[in-house]
Amino acid sequence: MRQAGHAPAAPGAPTHVTFPGGAVHGTSTVLAAVPVDGRTAVITGRTPFHPVDHTWPDHPADRGSITVAGGHHAVVDCLIGAVEADGPGAGTLRVGGDIPVRRGAEGWRWLVLHMVEDFDLAAVGEPCELTVDAPHRHALSAGHTACHLASLALNEAVAGRWRKETAADVAGVPDFDGAALVTSRILPYGSRDTYRLGKSLRRKGFTTEGLAEELPRIEEQVTARVGEWIAGDVPVRIVTEGPGVTDRRWMCVGEGEGALRFACGGTHAASTGRLGAAAVTLVLSEDGTQLLMETTVRQPGEAAPHS
């Protein structure tokens, strides 16, 4: 259980985030410093840091540093916090999984928590400089963009296995990823996705007969399709409803009416061409009930990254 602390009553606005526009540096003011699990959660008015989402923690947090009052503090984690405006718990900071309401719920102030090991409380109210570890950000952004592309490619590769009409993905293809995904993890320059191939999926109309024998063909097709997107160097951007950390965001691949639009709160590469070479591997469990997809991307000439 995370320790509860008290955040300041003002200002009432959520933390404004600039990472959707690609920012890795910014300035702000330290609004509060709250003890959480033996560390200090530093709260600022604005931040370029991307926090891990407590409702779907697939994309790890940014890391970097905060410089304030002559002190340099390493940001070792970045979380989402929430403070209720009214009620019995008003003013108490809830962190991550201890937040008792849905993301973005009204009546709550949503905050980005920069987790540091030590912090001088006298620095509250002082201006600060926030710097994200840019290479680490790029590695995760590349992994996340590749993850979305691989999921679309997988949907295409197994589209012929549906025997009933089912929901479509953003490209209009039967959405195997949406129907079967159990867990997803974004890694530096890659991702790992697990799909459940159980009775529920079969009742929806997906057939698993002969999948093991067809897996090499599917793997080759998915890798080739991701490679096509990378070779096309398609622009990628993030569209957001507002500057708050819980405002809805979408990843858009392409331009104009033909752009593919994913609901997504993570960070992404500026274009598919930034991903480098791609490789996708598919592994079926011995009992045939789970499918693991691992996606890696790298710059030409580099060795494949390891998680």
PDB file of C-alpha atoms in Angstrom:
ATOM      1  CA  MET A   1       0.000   0.000   0.000  1.00  0.00           C
ATOM      2  CA  ARG A   2       1.399   3.359  -0.972  1.00  0.00           C
ATOM      3  CA  GLN A   3       1.639   5.979   1.719  1.00  0.00           C
ATOM      4  CA  ALA A   4      -0.920   8.774   1.510  1.00  0.00           C
ATOM      5  CA  GLY A   5       0.354  12.317   1.669  1.00  0.00           C
ATOM      6  CA  HIS A   6      -1.180  15.744   1.469  1.00  0.00           C
ATOM      7  CA  ALA A   7      -0.957  17.792  -1.713  1.00  0.00           C
ATOM      8  CA  PRO A   8      -1.522  21.551  -1.700  1.00  0.00           C
ATOM      9  CA  ALA A   9      -5.075  22.807  -1.969  1.00  0.00           C
ATOM     10  CA  ALA A  10      -4.084  25.125  -4.852  1.00  0.00           C
ATOM     11  CA  PRO A  11      -3.797  25.383  -7.729  1.00  0.00           C
ATOM     12  CA  GLY A  12      -6.844  23.400  -8.766  1.00  0.00           C
ATOM     13  CA  ALA A  13      -5.597  22.630 -12.270  1.00  0.00           C
ATOM     14  CA  PRO A  14      -4.145  19.236 -13.215  1.00  0.00           C
ATOM     15  CA  THR A  15      -0.504  18.899 -14.176  1.00  0.00           C
ATOM     16  CA  HIS A  16      -0.034  20.146 -17.731  1.00  0.00           C
ATOM     17  CA  VAL A  17       2.063  17.774 -19.843  1.00  0.00           C
ATOM     18  CA  THR A  18       4.163  18.678 -22.877  1.00  0.00           C
ATOM     19  CA  PHE A  19       5.443  15.217 -23.868  1.00  0.00           C
ATOM     20  CA  PRO A  20       2.650  14.738 -26.482  1.00  0.00           C
ATOM     21  CA  GLY A  21       4.419  17.379 -28.571  1.00  0.00           C
ATOM     22  CA  GLY A  22       7.761  15.617 -28.155  1.00  0.00           C
ATOM     23  CA  ALA A  23       9.189  17.870 -25.416  1.00  0.00           C
ATOM     24  CA  VAL A  24      12.059  16.477 -23.344  1.00  0.00           C
ATOM     25  CA  HIS A  25      12.868  19.666 -21.463  1.00  0.00           C
ATOM     26  CA  GLY A  26      10.857  22.309 -19.631  1.00  0.00           C
ATOM     27  CA  THR A  27      10.667  24.742 -16.748  1.00  0.00           C
ATOM     28  CA  SER A  28       8.017  25.088 -14.063  1.00  0.00           C
ATOM     29  CA  THR A  29       7.510  25.689 -10.347  1.00  0.00           C
ATOM     30  CA  VAL A  30       7.637  23.086  -7.578  1.00  0.00           C
ATOM     31  CA  LEU A  31       4.128  23.051  -6.098  1.00  0.00           C
ATOM     32  CA  ALA A  32       4.582  20.293  -3.526  1.00  0.00           C
ATOM     33  CA  ALA A  33       6.865  17.509  -2.316  1.00  0.00           C
ATOM     34  CA  VAL A  34       5.006  14.552  -0.774  1.00  0.00           C
ATOM     35  CA  PRO A  35       6.501  11.416   0.837  1.00  0.00           C
ATOM     36  CA  VAL A  36       5.452   8.236  -0.986  1.00  0.00           C
ATOM     37  CA  ASP A  37       6.878   4.785  -0.187  1.00  0.00           C
ATOM     38  CA  GLY A  38      10.194   6.078   1.134  1.00  0.00           C
ATOM     39  CA  ARG A  39      10.710   8.474  -1.768  1.00  0.00           C
ATOM     40  CA  THR A  40       9.484  11.992  -2.485  1.00  0.00           C
ATOM     41  CA  ALA A  41       6.878  12.804  -5.111  1.00  0.00           C
ATOM     42  CA  VAL A  42       7.728  16.194  -6.574  1.00  0.00           C
ATOM     43  CA  ILE A  43       4.706  17.935  -8.125  1.00  0.00           C
ATOM     44  CA  THR A  44       5.121  20.737 -10.657  1.00  0.00           C
ATOM     45  CA  GLY A  45       2.660  22.822 -12.648  1.00  0.00           C
ATOM     46  CA  ARG A  46       3.979  21.641 -16.023  1.00  0.00           C
ATOM     47  CA  THR A  47       6.210  18.772 -17.046  1.00  0.00           C
ATOM     48  CA  PRO A  48       7.676  17.078 -20.127  1.00  0.00           C
ATOM     49  CA  PHE A  49       7.768  13.735 -18.253  1.00  0.00           C
ATOM     50  CA  HIS A  50       5.551  10.854 -19.329  1.00  0.00           C
ATOM     51  CA  PRO A  51       4.222   8.962 -16.268  1.00  0.00           C
ATOM     52  CA  VAL A  52       3.318   5.276 -16.259  1.00  0.00           C
ATOM     53  CA  ASP A  53      -0.464   4.856 -16.562  1.00  0.00           C
ATOM     54  CA  HIS A  54      -1.915   3.139 -13.493  1.00  0.00           C
ATOM     55  CA  THR A  55      -4.875   1.697 -15.447  1.00  0.00           C
ATOM     56  CA  TRP A  56      -2.873   0.122 -18.312  1.00  0.00           C
ATOM     57  CA  PRO A  57       0.809   0.226 -17.293  1.00  0.00           C
ATOM     58  CA  ASP A  58       2.241  -1.036 -20.565  1.00  0.00           C
ATOM     59  CA  HIS A  59       4.501   1.957 -21.255  1.00  0.00           C
ATOM     60  CA  PRO A  60       7.228   2.556 -18.622  1.00  0.00           C
ATOM     61  CA  ALA A  61       7.771   6.027 -17.223  1.00  0.00           C
ATOM     62  CA  ASP A  62      10.284   8.549 -18.455  1.00  0.00           C
ATOM     63  CA  ARG A  63      13.367   9.080 -16.347  1.00  0.00           C
ATOM     64  CA  GLY A  64      15.601  12.116 -16.095  1.00  0.00           C
ATOM     65  CA  SER A  65      16.228  14.906 -13.594  1.00  0.00           C
ATOM     66  CA  ILE A  66      14.856  17.946 -11.780  1.00  0.00           C
ATOM     67  CA  THR A  67      17.144  20.867 -10.996  1.00  0.00           C
ATOM     68  CA  VAL A  68      15.893  23.275  -8.314  1.00  0.00           C
ATOM     69  CA  ALA A  69      17.507  25.670  -5.829  1.00  0.00           C
ATOM     70  CA  GLY A  70      20.977  24.541  -6.913  1.00  0.00           C
ATOM     71  CA  GLY A  71      20.165  20.856  -6.345  1.00  0.00           C
ATOM     72  CA  HIS A  72      20.116  18.170  -9.018  1.00  0.00           C
ATOM     73  CA  HIS A  73      17.676  15.293  -8.386  1.00  0.00           C
ATOM     74  CA  ALA A  74      17.425  12.114 -10.446  1.00  0.00           C
ATOM     75  CA  VAL A  75      13.846  11.200 -11.366  1.00  0.00           C
ATOM     76  CA  VAL A  76      13.840   7.434 -10.867  1.00  0.00           C
ATOM     77  CA  ASP A  77      10.140   6.914 -11.624  1.00  0.00           C
ATOM     78  CA  CYS A  78       7.159   8.963 -12.745  1.00  0.00           C
ATOM     79  CA  LEU A  79       3.634   8.120 -11.585  1.00  0.00           C
ATOM     80  CA  ILE A  80       0.085   9.444 -11.755  1.00  0.00           C
ATOM     81  CA  GLY A  81      -1.467  10.825  -8.588  1.00  0.00           C
ATOM     82  CA  ALA A  82      -4.931  12.149  -7.808  1.00  0.00           C
ATOM     83  CA  VAL A  83      -6.339  14.414  -5.103  1.00  0.00           C
ATOM     84  CA  GLU A  84     -10.054  14.592  -4.324  1.00  0.00           C
ATOM     85  CA  ALA A  85     -11.373  18.149  -4.206  1.00  0.00           C
ATOM     86  CA  ASP A  86     -14.199  17.521  -1.723  1.00  0.00           C
ATOM     87  CA  GLY A  87     -15.349  14.727   0.561  1.00  0.00           C
ATOM     88  CA  PRO A  88     -13.823  12.777   3.447  1.00  0.00           C
ATOM     89  CA  GLY A  89     -10.546  12.202   1.572  1.00  0.00           C
ATOM     90  CA  ALA A  90     -10.151  15.748   0.309  1.00  0.00           C
ATOM     91  CA  GLY A  91      -6.520  16.847   0.084  1.00  0.00           C
ATOM     92  CA  THR A  92      -5.075  13.331   0.374  1.00  0.00           C
ATOM     93  CA  LEU A  93      -2.811  12.249  -2.436  1.00  0.00           C
ATOM     94  CA  ARG A  94      -3.657   8.846  -3.902  1.00  0.00           C
ATOM     95  CA  VAL A  95      -1.021   7.183  -6.041  1.00  0.00           C
ATOM     96  CA  GLY A  96      -1.208   4.704  -8.901  1.00  0.00           C
ATOM     97  CA  GLY A  97      -3.252   1.623  -8.098  1.00  0.00           C
ATOM     98  CA  ASP A  98      -4.563   3.187  -4.898  1.00  0.00           C
ATOM     99  CA  ILE A  99      -6.605   5.736  -6.859  1.00  0.00           C
ATOM    100  CA  PRO A 100     -10.224   4.665  -6.193  1.00  0.00           C
ATOM    101  CA  VAL A 101     -11.869   6.290  -9.222  1.00  0.00           C
ATOM    102  CA  ARG A 102     -11.624   6.004 -12.981  1.00  0.00           C
ATOM    103  CA  ARG A 103      -8.892   7.896 -14.774  1.00  0.00           C
ATOM    104  CA  GLY A 104      -9.917  11.499 -15.363  1.00  0.00           C
ATOM    105  CA  ALA A 105     -12.926  11.356 -13.012  1.00  0.00           C
ATOM    106  CA  GLU A 106     -14.447  14.742 -12.219  1.00  0.00           C
ATOM    107  CA  GLY A 107     -13.928  16.151  -8.749  1.00  0.00           C
ATOM    108  CA  TRP A 108     -10.308  14.963  -8.695  1.00  0.00           C
ATOM    109  CA  ARG A 109      -7.095  16.823  -9.515  1.00  0.00           C
ATOM    110  CA  TRP A 110      -4.805  14.639 -11.642  1.00  0.00           C
ATOM    111  CA  LEU A 111      -1.071  15.061 -11.157  1.00  0.00           C
ATOM    112  CA  VAL A 112       2.277  13.851 -12.458  1.00  0.00           C
ATOM    113  CA  LEU A 113       4.528  12.670  -9.627  1.00  0.00           C
ATOM    114  CA  HIS A 114       8.283  12.892 -10.226  1.00  0.00           C
ATOM    115  CA  MET A 115       9.764  10.337  -7.832  1.00  0.00           C
ATOM    116  CA  VAL A 116      13.149  11.265  -6.330  1.00  0.00           C
ATOM    117  CA  GLU A 117      15.157   9.759  -3.479  1.00  0.00           C
ATOM    118  CA  ASP A 118      15.806  12.935  -1.474  1.00  0.00           C
ATOM    119  CA  PHE A 119      14.336  16.400  -1.688  1.00  0.00           C
ATOM    120  CA  ASP A 120      14.654  19.573   0.353  1.00  0.00           C
ATOM    121  CA  LEU A 121      11.149  20.737   1.287  1.00  0.00           C
ATOM    122  CA  ALA A 122      12.466  24.291   1.351  1.00  0.00           C
ATOM    123  CA  ALA A 123      12.538  24.099  -2.466  1.00  0.00           C
ATOM    124  CA  VAL A 124       8.724  24.039  -2.652  1.00  0.00           C
ATOM    125  CA  GLY A 125       7.632  27.204  -4.425  1.00  0.00           C
ATOM    126  CA  GLU A 126      10.935  27.549  -6.289  1.00  0.00           C
ATOM    127  CA  PRO A 127      11.346  27.511 -10.084  1.00  0.00           C
ATOM    128  CA  CYS A 128      12.745  24.274 -11.487  1.00  0.00           C
ATOM    129  CA  GLU A 129      14.162  22.770 -14.657  1.00  0.00           C
ATOM    130  CA  LEU A 130      12.923  19.365 -15.827  1.00  0.00           C
ATOM    131  CA  THR A 131      15.024  17.258 -18.197  1.00  0.00           C
ATOM    132  CA  VAL A 132      13.967  13.906 -19.648  1.00  0.00           C
ATOM    133  CA  ASP A 133      16.518  11.235 -20.591  1.00  0.00           C
ATOM    134  CA  ALA A 134      16.033  11.685 -24.354  1.00  0.00           C
ATOM    135  CA  PRO A 135      17.688   8.426 -25.566  1.00  0.00           C
ATOM    136  CA  HIS A 136      15.580   6.415 -23.110  1.00  0.00           C
ATOM    137  CA  ARG A 137      12.442   8.259 -24.268  1.00  0.00           C
ATOM    138  CA  HIS A 138      13.271   7.547 -27.913  1.00  0.00           C
ATOM    139  CA  ALA A 139      13.858   3.858 -27.216  1.00  0.00           C
ATOM    140  CA  LEU A 140      10.452   3.480 -25.552  1.00  0.00           C
ATOM    141  CA  SER A 141       8.739   5.649 -28.182  1.00  0.00           C
ATOM    142  CA  ALA A 142      10.150   3.492 -30.966  1.00  0.00           C
ATOM    143  CA  GLY A 143       9.019   0.360 -29.149  1.00  0.00           C
ATOM    144  CA  HIS A 144       5.496   1.711 -28.681  1.00  0.00           C
ATOM    145  CA  THR A 145       5.080   2.828 -32.281  1.00  0.00           C
ATOM    146  CA  ALA A 146       6.341  -0.541 -33.501  1.00  0.00           C
ATOM    147  CA  CYS A 147       3.918  -2.291 -31.147  1.00  0.00           C
ATOM    148  CA  HIS A 148       0.919  -0.588 -32.764  1.00  0.00           C
ATOM    149  CA  LEU A 149       2.167  -1.339 -36.266  1.00  0.00           C
ATOM    150  CA  ALA A 150       2.777  -4.993 -35.393  1.00  0.00           C
ATOM    151  CA  SER A 151      -0.724  -5.336 -33.930  1.00  0.00           C
ATOM    152  CA  LEU A 152      -2.250  -4.040 -37.179  1.00  0.00           C
ATOM    153  CA  ALA A 153      -0.037  -6.345 -39.212  1.00  0.00           C
ATOM    154  CA  LEU A 154      -1.032  -9.317 -37.047  1.00  0.00           C
ATOM    155  CA  ASN A 155      -4.702  -8.470 -37.528  1.00  0.00           C
ATOM    156  CA  GLU A 156      -4.146  -8.522 -41.310  1.00  0.00           C
ATOM    157  CA  ALA A 157      -2.232 -11.801 -41.221  1.00  0.00           C
ATOM    158  CA  VAL A 158      -4.922 -13.717 -39.313  1.00  0.00           C
ATOM    159  CA  ALA A 159      -7.978 -12.012 -40.834  1.00  0.00           C
ATOM    160  CA  GLY A 160      -8.888 -15.164 -42.774  1.00  0.00           C
ATOM    161  CA  ARG A 161      -9.330 -17.106 -39.542  1.00  0.00           C
ATOM    162  CA  TRP A 162     -12.532 -15.305 -38.549  1.00  0.00           C
ATOM    163  CA  ARG A 163     -15.713 -17.271 -39.259  1.00  0.00           C
ATOM    164  CA  LYS A 164     -18.046 -14.634 -37.833  1.00  0.00           C
ATOM    165  CA  GLU A 165     -18.276 -10.902 -38.282  1.00  0.00           C
ATOM    166  CA  THR A 166     -16.356  -9.122 -35.538  1.00  0.00           C
ATOM    167  CA  ALA A 167     -15.274  -5.611 -34.527  1.00  0.00           C
ATOM    168  CA  ALA A 168     -12.755  -3.980 -36.863  1.00  0.00           C
ATOM    169  CA  ASP A 169      -9.504  -2.220 -36.012  1.00  0.00           C
ATOM    170  CA  VAL A 170      -8.610   1.334 -37.064  1.00  0.00           C
ATOM    171  CA  ALA A 171      -7.730   0.069 -40.554  1.00  0.00           C
ATOM    172  CA  GLY A 172     -11.058  -1.752 -40.997  1.00  0.00           C
ATOM    173  CA  VAL A 173      -9.581  -5.243 -40.488  1.00  0.00           C
ATOM    174  CA  PRO A 174     -11.039  -7.787 -37.981  1.00  0.00           C
ATOM    175  CA  ASP A 175      -9.486  -6.804 -34.669  1.00  0.00           C
ATOM    176  CA  PHE A 176      -7.747  -9.920 -33.339  1.00  0.00           C
ATOM    177  CA  ASP A 177      -5.507  -7.738 -31.153  1.00  0.00           C
ATOM    178  CA  GLY A 178      -8.492  -6.043 -29.532  1.00  0.00           C
ATOM    179  CA  ALA A 179     -10.343  -9.312 -28.991  1.00  0.00           C
ATOM    180  CA  ALA A 180      -7.506 -11.467 -27.658  1.00  0.00           C
ATOM    181  CA  LEU A 181      -4.885  -9.200 -26.034  1.00  0.00           C
ATOM    182  CA  VAL A 182      -4.212 -10.055 -22.374  1.00  0.00           C
ATOM    183  CA  THR A 183      -1.020  -8.155 -21.570  1.00  0.00           C
ATOM    184  CA  SER A 184       1.224  -5.718 -23.386  1.00  0.00           C
ATOM    185  CA  ARG A 185       4.622  -4.409 -22.377  1.00  0.00           C
ATOM    186  CA  ILE A 186       6.547  -1.673 -24.149  1.00  0.00           C
ATOM    187  CA  LEU A 187      10.303  -2.245 -24.065  1.00  0.00           C
ATOM    188  CA  PRO A 188      13.241  -0.157 -25.279  1.00  0.00           C
ATOM    189  CA  TYR A 189      13.081  -0.634 -29.053  1.00  0.00           C
ATOM    190  CA  GLY A 190      10.416  -3.288 -28.818  1.00  0.00           C
ATOM    191  CA  SER A 191       7.340  -4.770 -27.219  1.00  0.00           C
ATOM    192  CA  ARG A 192       5.932  -8.026 -25.875  1.00  0.00           C
ATOM    193  CA  ASP A 193       2.232  -8.853 -26.342  1.00  0.00           C
ATOM    194  CA  THR A 194       0.345 -11.887 -25.057  1.00  0.00           C
ATOM    195  CA  TYR A 195      -2.930 -13.112 -26.583  1.00  0.00           C
ATOM    196  CA  ARG A 196      -5.412 -15.601 -25.140  1.00  0.00           C
ATOM    197  CA  LEU A 197      -6.713 -18.184 -27.618  1.00  0.00           C
ATOM    198  CA  GLY A 198      -9.417 -19.649 -25.403  1.00  0.00           C
ATOM    199  CA  LYS A 199     -13.056 -20.644 -25.692  1.00  0.00           C
ATOM    200  CA  SER A 200     -14.236 -17.057 -25.523  1.00  0.00           C
ATOM    201  CA  LEU A 201     -12.268 -16.115 -28.641  1.00  0.00           C
ATOM    202  CA  ARG A 202     -13.460 -19.218 -30.490  1.00  0.00           C
ATOM    203  CA  ARG A 203     -17.073 -18.421 -29.626  1.00  0.00           C
ATOM    204  CA  LYS A 204     -16.525 -15.012 -31.220  1.00  0.00           C
ATOM    205  CA  GLY A 205     -15.647 -16.833 -34.426  1.00  0.00           C
ATOM    206  CA  PHE A 206     -11.859 -17.132 -34.449  1.00  0.00           C
ATOM    207  CA  THR A 207     -10.520 -20.532 -35.431  1.00  0.00           C
ATOM    208  CA  THR A 208      -7.207 -21.801 -34.038  1.00  0.00           C
ATOM    209  CA  GLU A 209      -7.041 -25.049 -36.053  1.00  0.00           C
ATOM    210  CA  GLY A 210      -3.752 -25.357 -37.901  1.00  0.00           C
ATOM    211  CA  LEU A 211      -2.372 -22.168 -36.342  1.00  0.00           C
ATOM    212  CA  ALA A 212       0.868 -23.812 -35.207  1.00  0.00           C
ATOM    213  CA  GLU A 213       1.647 -24.971 -38.749  1.00  0.00           C
ATOM    214  CA  GLU A 214       0.815 -21.569 -40.210  1.00  0.00           C
ATOM    215  CA  LEU A 215       2.775 -19.566 -37.652  1.00  0.00           C
ATOM    216  CA  PRO A 216       6.002 -19.218 -39.720  1.00  0.00           C
ATOM    217  CA  ARG A 217       3.996 -17.723 -42.606  1.00  0.00           C
ATOM    218  CA  ILE A 218       2.160 -15.337 -40.270  1.00  0.00           C
ATOM    219  CA  GLU A 219       5.397 -14.263 -38.613  1.00  0.00           C
ATOM    220  CA  GLU A 220       7.001 -13.539 -41.986  1.00  0.00           C
ATOM    221  CA  GLN A 221       3.954 -11.584 -43.174  1.00  0.00           C
ATOM    222  CA  VAL A 222       3.778  -9.472 -40.014  1.00  0.00           C
ATOM    223  CA  THR A 223       7.488  -8.638 -40.167  1.00  0.00           C
ATOM    224  CA  ALA A 224       7.232  -7.700 -43.842  1.00  0.00           C
ATOM    225  CA  ARG A 225       4.182  -5.484 -43.267  1.00  0.00           C
ATOM    226  CA  VAL A 226       5.872  -3.590 -40.427  1.00  0.00           C
ATOM    227  CA  GLY A 227       8.893  -3.211 -42.691  1.00  0.00           C
ATOM    228  CA  GLU A 228       6.689  -1.616 -45.363  1.00  0.00           C
ATOM    229  CA  TRP A 229       5.471   1.039 -42.924  1.00  0.00           C
ATOM    230  CA  ILE A 230       9.043   1.750 -41.833  1.00  0.00           C
ATOM    231  CA  ALA A 231      10.282   2.014 -45.408  1.00  0.00           C
ATOM    232  CA  GLY A 232       7.464   4.438 -46.177  1.00  0.00           C
ATOM    233  CA  ASP A 233       8.664   6.800 -43.423  1.00  0.00           C
ATOM    234  CA  VAL A 234       5.075   7.723 -42.534  1.00  0.00           C
ATOM    235  CA  PRO A 235       4.676  10.705 -40.156  1.00  0.00           C
ATOM    236  CA  VAL A 236       3.443  10.000 -36.621  1.00  0.00           C
ATOM    237  CA  ARG A 237       1.914  12.590 -34.319  1.00  0.00           C
ATOM    238  CA  ILE A 238      -0.064  12.753 -31.091  1.00  0.00           C
ATOM    239  CA  VAL A 239      -3.380  14.595 -30.970  1.00  0.00           C
ATOM    240  CA  THR A 240      -4.779  15.564 -27.577  1.00  0.00           C
ATOM    241  CA  GLU A 241      -8.018  17.027 -26.229  1.00  0.00           C
ATOM    242  CA  GLY A 242      -6.148  19.234 -23.784  1.00  0.00           C
ATOM    243  CA  PRO A 243      -2.954  19.762 -21.793  1.00  0.00           C
ATOM    244  CA  GLY A 244      -3.926  17.788 -18.677  1.00  0.00           C
ATOM    245  CA  VAL A 245      -2.224  14.493 -17.925  1.00  0.00           C
ATOM    246  CA  THR A 246      -5.543  12.595 -18.141  1.00  0.00           C
ATOM    247  CA  ASP A 247      -6.917  14.393 -21.206  1.00  0.00           C
ATOM    248  CA  ARG A 248      -7.540  11.915 -24.011  1.00  0.00           C
ATOM    249  CA  ARG A 249      -4.779  11.454 -26.583  1.00  0.00           C
ATOM    250  CA  TRP A 250      -4.507   9.671 -29.910  1.00  0.00           C
ATOM    251  CA  MET A 251      -1.545   8.451 -31.932  1.00  0.00           C
ATOM    252  CA  CYS A 252      -2.041   9.283 -35.633  1.00  0.00           C
ATOM    253  CA  VAL A 253      -0.074   7.444 -38.322  1.00  0.00           C
ATOM    254  CA  GLY A 254      -0.208   9.195 -41.686  1.00  0.00           C
ATOM    255  CA  GLU A 255      -1.853  12.412 -42.760  1.00  0.00           C
ATOM    256  CA  GLY A 256      -5.267  13.567 -43.917  1.00  0.00           C
ATOM    257  CA  GLU A 257      -8.346  11.360 -44.139  1.00  0.00           C
ATOM    258  CA  GLY A 258      -6.251   8.235 -44.557  1.00  0.00           C
ATOM    259  CA  ALA A 259      -4.466   8.602 -41.198  1.00  0.00           C
ATOM    260  CA  LEU A 260      -4.787   5.704 -38.763  1.00  0.00           C
ATOM    261  CA  ARG A 261      -5.866   6.956 -35.328  1.00  0.00           C
ATOM    262  CA  PHE A 262      -5.262   4.951 -32.138  1.00  0.00           C
ATOM    263  CA  ALA A 263      -6.460   5.915 -28.667  1.00  0.00           C
ATOM    264  CA  CYS A 264      -3.120   5.936 -26.860  1.00  0.00           C
ATOM    265  CA  GLY A 265      -1.547   7.805 -23.969  1.00  0.00           C
ATOM    266  CA  GLY A 266       2.078   6.884 -24.628  1.00  0.00           C
ATOM    267  CA  THR A 267       4.951   8.550 -26.477  1.00  0.00           C
ATOM    268  CA  HIS A 268       5.883   7.736 -30.068  1.00  0.00           C
ATOM    269  CA  ALA A 269       8.547   8.158 -32.724  1.00  0.00           C
ATOM    270  CA  ALA A 270       8.072  11.195 -34.990  1.00  0.00           C
ATOM    271  CA  SER A 271       7.799   8.940 -38.034  1.00  0.00           C
ATOM    272  CA  THR A 272       7.863   5.244 -38.867  1.00  0.00           C
ATOM    273  CA  GLY A 273      11.218   5.761 -40.577  1.00  0.00           C
ATOM    274  CA  ARG A 274      12.771   6.439 -37.170  1.00  0.00           C
ATOM    275  CA  LEU A 275      12.285   2.792 -36.187  1.00  0.00           C
ATOM    276  CA  GLY A 276      15.014   1.174 -38.257  1.00  0.00           C
ATOM    277  CA  ALA A 277      14.863  -2.529 -39.163  1.00  0.00           C
ATOM    278  CA  ALA A 278      12.087  -4.641 -37.614  1.00  0.00           C
ATOM    279  CA  ALA A 279      11.731  -8.250 -36.553  1.00  0.00           C
ATOM    280  CA  VAL A 280       8.612  -9.974 -35.208  1.00  0.00           C
ATOM    281  CA  THR A 281       8.563 -13.404 -33.579  1.00  0.00           C
ATOM    282  CA  LEU A 282       5.457 -15.433 -32.689  1.00  0.00           C
ATOM    283  CA  VAL A 283       5.454 -18.270 -30.164  1.00  0.00           C
ATOM    284  CA  LEU A 284       2.461 -20.498 -29.460  1.00  0.00           C
ATOM    285  CA  SER A 285       2.201 -22.103 -26.029  1.00  0.00           C
ATOM    286  CA  GLU A 286       2.392 -25.898 -25.846  1.00  0.00           C
ATOM    287  CA  ASP A 287      -1.300 -26.185 -25.040  1.00  0.00           C
ATOM    288  CA  GLY A 288      -2.219 -23.744 -27.809  1.00  0.00           C
ATOM    289  CA  THR A 289      -4.059 -21.340 -25.509  1.00  0.00           C
ATOM    290  CA  GLN A 290      -1.655 -18.382 -25.687  1.00  0.00           C
ATOM    291  CA  LEU A 291       0.219 -16.592 -28.425  1.00  0.00           C
ATOM    292  CA  LEU A 292       3.244 -14.432 -27.636  1.00  0.00           C
ATOM    293  CA  MET A 293       4.335 -11.741 -30.095  1.00  0.00           C
ATOM    294  CA  GLU A 294       7.703 -10.058 -29.584  1.00  0.00           C
ATOM    295  CA  THR A 295       8.567  -7.068 -31.742  1.00  0.00           C
ATOM    296  CA  THR A 296      12.001  -5.459 -31.988  1.00  0.00           C
ATOM    297  CA  VAL A 297      13.237  -2.502 -34.014  1.00  0.00           C
ATOM    298  CA  ARG A 298      16.757  -1.191 -34.402  1.00  0.00           C
ATOM    299  CA  GLN A 299      18.838   1.101 -36.543  1.00  0.00           C
ATOM    300  CA  PRO A 300      20.679  -0.547 -39.464  1.00  0.00           C
ATOM    301  CA  GLY A 301      23.963  -2.061 -38.323  1.00  0.00           C
ATOM    302  CA  GLU A 302      22.949  -2.302 -34.663  1.00  0.00           C
ATOM    303  CA  ALA A 303      22.508  -5.585 -32.867  1.00  0.00           C
ATOM    304  CA  ALA A 304      18.984  -6.511 -31.862  1.00  0.00           C
ATOM    305  CA  PRO A 305      18.197  -5.035 -28.431  1.00  0.00           C
ATOM    306  CA  HIS A 306      17.672  -7.212 -25.395  1.00  0.00           C
ATOM    307  CA  SER A 307      14.916  -6.655 -22.824  1.00  0.00           C
TER     308      SER A 307
END
